[in-house]
Amino acid sequence: KIIDPNSWRPEPLYGIRKYFNDITSELRFLITLIIFPPIVYLIFNGIPKNYNKLVNWFLYSLILFFLVMMFLLSVCNSGTYLGTGQNLNAVLYSISQVQQGKVMMSDFGGQYGLYPHFLYPLFKLINVNVVSFSVIMAGLTVISYSLIFFGLRKIISNNLVVFFSFIAIIYFSFFSSFFNGPWIDIAYASNPIRRVFPALIIFFGFSYILNPKKILYLLIIFLSSLSVIWNFESGIICFLSFYIYVLYEKLEVKNLRSYASSFIKHSIISASILTLTFSLYSIIIYLQSGSFPNWSLFLRYPNIYGMTGYSSLPMPIFHAWNLVFLVYLYGIYIGINSILSNKKNVLDRAAFFLAIFGLGISSYYFNRSHDTTLLSIVYPSIILLAIIMSKVLGNSNRANILKIKNFLSVLVISFVLVVVFVQMFQPIKLFNIVASRAHDIINDTIDSEYLSNGIELIKSNALPKEEVIILFAEEKYGWINGPDAILHLETNTSSPLVGGSTETIIRSDWDILNQSLANNISHKAFIDFTGQTKYHPLMKIIDDNYYLDGWLGNWRMFVPKKYK
């Protein structure tokens, strides 16, 4: 197919097909064909001892370089964010409110979990603004991928397999859009919010598989319980993946009664730690704010998106996802076959764990089957491919490695990884992006007159910690997404409303907004007049209940007529 049916932009060679076309039609692909034979020779035979230190130094230097680039590309100020404003606002709004003393699931809701309360102590130590927020996000992103790298090092002994598989992971889940994508979008909701706890669970999960200590077992259940609170969508996968893995591990006990006893014990421990974690979080929030979280609101946004189909896109029958899911199915087969054969092979167990984890992470693609979604959740399958390669290469019987099935599997996987590795050799692109943004970020330059006017008008008319209403309107489509998170953060104010512009989603939210505006007597309203705002139906509430008290550029400040 030349046109991707799942693209909202019906352009030729979009998505996976665009990546494939870019990768196979450039000079770098010819370079791949030239360097592949010596690399695959080294993968099979190992690096000669005389060059081992030199090659490892080179490989680790490259990894460090890409992690530094990852950090620098993730840092931004209000005008240099590499993505859509809506993605930034959705993640930043909750931070801006919590830092002013608001409580999630009490004063307001958030789309991506309760991560702002985890970060609250850290942001209290620094002057939180868009730059410092992005620095923390960038740091957590680098930590996430570093944990994946060290997890690979734990489970796989072949350094070349570790290196090439890790490069493929960061290419698909972070760098691909910089080199081949139709647009660049650093979505903090994915990196690091939906990545940091999965990376932790992979790292500690491998540690547990290698050395199944009781303390590690309890720690992983606790961390996976925390991950559910941090971000439900990725957290529940972390929790269930380890829960299922431990049940799988217990299958080596052939006695049904013993297994039933282990099943019940593990289930009680997991449920107890999960309950205890939620209870501790509730107590901490109560001590901080004087009110307990309303847990009935915890799944509000997943439920809303569930009722509307999770922004669904149909999943094509024949597509690149077939290969990814076949890898996961093969991983499950390896794990179950190992248990049935009574083998205590670490790599087999790791393969099963990654396969279950990967299927869970891929659940988002089941419904929203867009190519960019597939790229963001493909990393467990790459780790699994690395484990499969390591399993073959680690066999002491040389004749077994050279069997057609084993030899071809390593050859094909190696070729894919080398193709991706060569794609990553475009440092000039990365340097140019970093250099073009560095000055504005360092000086925190706001080059948008629209934003600077809004910030100045609010700062001139509101005290720090004051609650103010910030609204954006458009004639045809109603109240739209705007940078209210940036404005609140930069002016040190909060909102009296139950959600930001990105959280005002359903009719009942709009009804609450109408009622709040009509009954408001305590809060100034700052409204963006860039478009045809004055003709918007909700402006009747403003005209009836407020008076214009100030303006700057396209911003207007309205004060309630009964202001107290």
PDB file of C-alpha atoms in Angstrom, residues 139-238:
ATOM      1  CA  GLY A 139      16.641  14.011  33.380  1.00  0.00           C
ATOM      2  CA  LEU A 140      13.932  11.427  34.024  1.00  0.00           C
ATOM      3  CA  THR A 141      13.938  10.503  30.327  1.00  0.00           C
ATOM      4  CA  VAL A 142      17.689   9.851  30.368  1.00  0.00           C
ATOM      5  CA  ILE A 143      17.359   7.899  33.635  1.00  0.00           C
ATOM      6  CA  SER A 144      14.599   5.774  32.053  1.00  0.00           C
ATOM      7  CA  TYR A 145      16.697   4.724  29.070  1.00  0.00           C
ATOM      8  CA  SER A 146      19.807   4.305  31.236  1.00  0.00           C
ATOM      9  CA  LEU A 147      17.867   1.821  33.374  1.00  0.00           C
ATOM     10  CA  ILE A 148      16.901  -0.097  30.232  1.00  0.00           C
ATOM     11  CA  PHE A 149      20.562  -0.127  29.152  1.00  0.00           C
ATOM     12  CA  PHE A 150      21.772  -1.410  32.543  1.00  0.00           C
ATOM     13  CA  GLY A 151      18.955  -3.966  32.487  1.00  0.00           C
ATOM     14  CA  LEU A 152      20.264  -5.237  29.142  1.00  0.00           C
ATOM     15  CA  ARG A 153      23.762  -5.386  30.595  1.00  0.00           C
ATOM     16  CA  LYS A 154      22.483  -7.501  33.492  1.00  0.00           C
ATOM     17  CA  ILE A 155      20.792 -10.126  31.360  1.00  0.00           C
ATOM     18  CA  ILE A 156      22.980 -10.221  28.207  1.00  0.00           C
ATOM     19  CA  SER A 157      26.734 -10.909  28.219  1.00  0.00           C
ATOM     20  CA  ASN A 158      27.497 -10.042  24.574  1.00  0.00           C
ATOM     21  CA  ASN A 159      28.421  -6.325  24.554  1.00  0.00           C
ATOM     22  CA  LEU A 160      27.742  -5.899  20.829  1.00  0.00           C
ATOM     23  CA  VAL A 161      24.221  -7.300  21.208  1.00  0.00           C
ATOM     24  CA  VAL A 162      23.616  -4.934  24.139  1.00  0.00           C
ATOM     25  CA  PHE A 163      24.933  -1.940  22.203  1.00  0.00           C
ATOM     26  CA  PHE A 164      23.067  -2.491  18.923  1.00  0.00           C
ATOM     27  CA  SER A 165      19.786  -3.407  20.601  1.00  0.00           C
ATOM     28  CA  PHE A 166      19.943  -0.337  22.874  1.00  0.00           C
ATOM     29  CA  ILE A 167      20.623   1.935  19.880  1.00  0.00           C
ATOM     30  CA  ALA A 168      17.546   0.442  18.182  1.00  0.00           C
ATOM     31  CA  ILE A 169      15.446   1.072  21.312  1.00  0.00           C
ATOM     32  CA  ILE A 170      16.321   4.762  21.544  1.00  0.00           C
ATOM     33  CA  TYR A 171      15.989   5.172  17.769  1.00  0.00           C
ATOM     34  CA  PHE A 172      12.413   3.900  17.560  1.00  0.00           C
ATOM     35  CA  SER A 173      11.114   5.331  20.829  1.00  0.00           C
ATOM     36  CA  PHE A 174      12.870   8.715  20.762  1.00  0.00           C
ATOM     37  CA  PHE A 175      15.096   9.713  17.833  1.00  0.00           C
ATOM     38  CA  SER A 176      13.246   8.383  14.784  1.00  0.00           C
ATOM     39  CA  SER A 177      11.140  11.524  14.302  1.00  0.00           C
ATOM     40  CA  PHE A 178      14.298  13.692  14.276  1.00  0.00           C
ATOM     41  CA  PHE A 179      15.763  11.693  11.388  1.00  0.00           C
ATOM     42  CA  ASN A 180      12.831  10.380   9.359  1.00  0.00           C
ATOM     43  CA  GLY A 181       9.573  11.601  10.865  1.00  0.00           C
ATOM     44  CA  PRO A 182       7.072  13.924   9.162  1.00  0.00           C
ATOM     45  CA  TRP A 183       7.142  16.037  12.335  1.00  0.00           C
ATOM     46  CA  ILE A 184       8.941  16.165  15.692  1.00  0.00           C
ATOM     47  CA  ASP A 185       6.959  15.796  18.892  1.00  0.00           C
ATOM     48  CA  ILE A 186       8.683  15.374  22.253  1.00  0.00           C
ATOM     49  CA  ALA A 187       5.678  14.155  24.222  1.00  0.00           C
ATOM     50  CA  TYR A 188       6.487  14.258  27.940  1.00  0.00           C
ATOM     51  CA  ALA A 189       3.435  12.051  28.472  1.00  0.00           C
ATOM     52  CA  SER A 190       5.467   9.249  26.840  1.00  0.00           C
ATOM     53  CA  ASN A 191       9.011  10.264  27.738  1.00  0.00           C
ATOM     54  CA  PRO A 192       9.369  10.153  30.702  1.00  0.00           C
ATOM     55  CA  ILE A 193       5.909   9.801  32.292  1.00  0.00           C
ATOM     56  CA  ARG A 194       4.973   6.499  30.637  1.00  0.00           C
ATOM     57  CA  ARG A 195       8.578   5.289  30.435  1.00  0.00           C
ATOM     58  CA  VAL A 196      10.269   5.773  33.799  1.00  0.00           C
ATOM     59  CA  PHE A 197       8.413   3.135  35.847  1.00  0.00           C
ATOM     60  CA  PRO A 198       8.396   0.515  33.058  1.00  0.00           C
ATOM     61  CA  ALA A 199      12.189   1.029  32.844  1.00  0.00           C
ATOM     62  CA  LEU A 200      12.464   0.581  36.629  1.00  0.00           C
ATOM     63  CA  ILE A 201      10.402  -2.614  36.517  1.00  0.00           C
ATOM     64  CA  ILE A 202      12.472  -4.011  33.623  1.00  0.00           C
ATOM     65  CA  PHE A 203      15.722  -3.295  35.489  1.00  0.00           C
ATOM     66  CA  PHE A 204      14.604  -4.699  38.829  1.00  0.00           C
ATOM     67  CA  GLY A 205      12.662  -7.490  37.108  1.00  0.00           C
ATOM     68  CA  PHE A 206      15.876  -8.707  35.460  1.00  0.00           C
ATOM     69  CA  SER A 207      17.666  -8.371  38.805  1.00  0.00           C
ATOM     70  CA  TYR A 208      15.001 -10.564  40.405  1.00  0.00           C
ATOM     71  CA  ILE A 209      15.169 -13.159  37.616  1.00  0.00           C
ATOM     72  CA  LEU A 210      18.945 -13.411  38.109  1.00  0.00           C
ATOM     73  CA  ASN A 211      18.719 -13.447  41.900  1.00  0.00           C
ATOM     74  CA  PRO A 212      15.165 -14.030  43.220  1.00  0.00           C
ATOM     75  CA  LYS A 213      15.528 -12.526  46.692  1.00  0.00           C
ATOM     76  CA  LYS A 214      12.526 -11.821  48.892  1.00  0.00           C
ATOM     77  CA  ILE A 215      13.510  -8.169  49.312  1.00  0.00           C
ATOM     78  CA  LEU A 216      13.598  -7.674  45.514  1.00  0.00           C
ATOM     79  CA  TYR A 217      10.237  -9.379  45.186  1.00  0.00           C
ATOM     80  CA  LEU A 218       8.629  -6.997  47.691  1.00  0.00           C
ATOM     81  CA  LEU A 219      10.441  -3.958  46.249  1.00  0.00           C
ATOM     82  CA  ILE A 220       9.182  -4.655  42.709  1.00  0.00           C
ATOM     83  CA  ILE A 221       5.583  -5.061  43.898  1.00  0.00           C
ATOM     84  CA  PHE A 222       5.885  -1.780  45.810  1.00  0.00           C
ATOM     85  CA  LEU A 223       7.413   0.058  42.824  1.00  0.00           C
ATOM     86  CA  SER A 224       4.785  -1.324  40.467  1.00  0.00           C
ATOM     87  CA  SER A 225       2.077  -0.237  42.947  1.00  0.00           C
ATOM     88  CA  LEU A 226       3.565   3.272  42.963  1.00  0.00           C
ATOM     89  CA  SER A 227       3.612   3.210  39.174  1.00  0.00           C
ATOM     90  CA  VAL A 228      -0.175   2.751  39.106  1.00  0.00           C
ATOM     91  CA  ILE A 229      -0.543   6.020  41.045  1.00  0.00           C
ATOM     92  CA  TRP A 230       2.117   7.814  38.991  1.00  0.00           C
ATOM     93  CA  ASN A 231       0.427   6.936  35.676  1.00  0.00           C
ATOM     94  CA  PHE A 232      -2.371   4.404  35.490  1.00  0.00           C
ATOM     95  CA  GLU A 233      -1.989   3.372  31.829  1.00  0.00           C
ATOM     96  CA  SER A 234       1.631   2.230  32.105  1.00  0.00           C
ATOM     97  CA  GLY A 235       1.489   1.466  35.841  1.00  0.00           C
ATOM     98  CA  ILE A 236      -1.191  -1.193  35.639  1.00  0.00           C
ATOM     99  CA  ILE A 237       0.903  -2.984  32.989  1.00  0.00           C
ATOM    100  CA  CYS A 238       3.952  -2.896  35.282  1.00  0.00           C
TER     101      CYS A 238
END
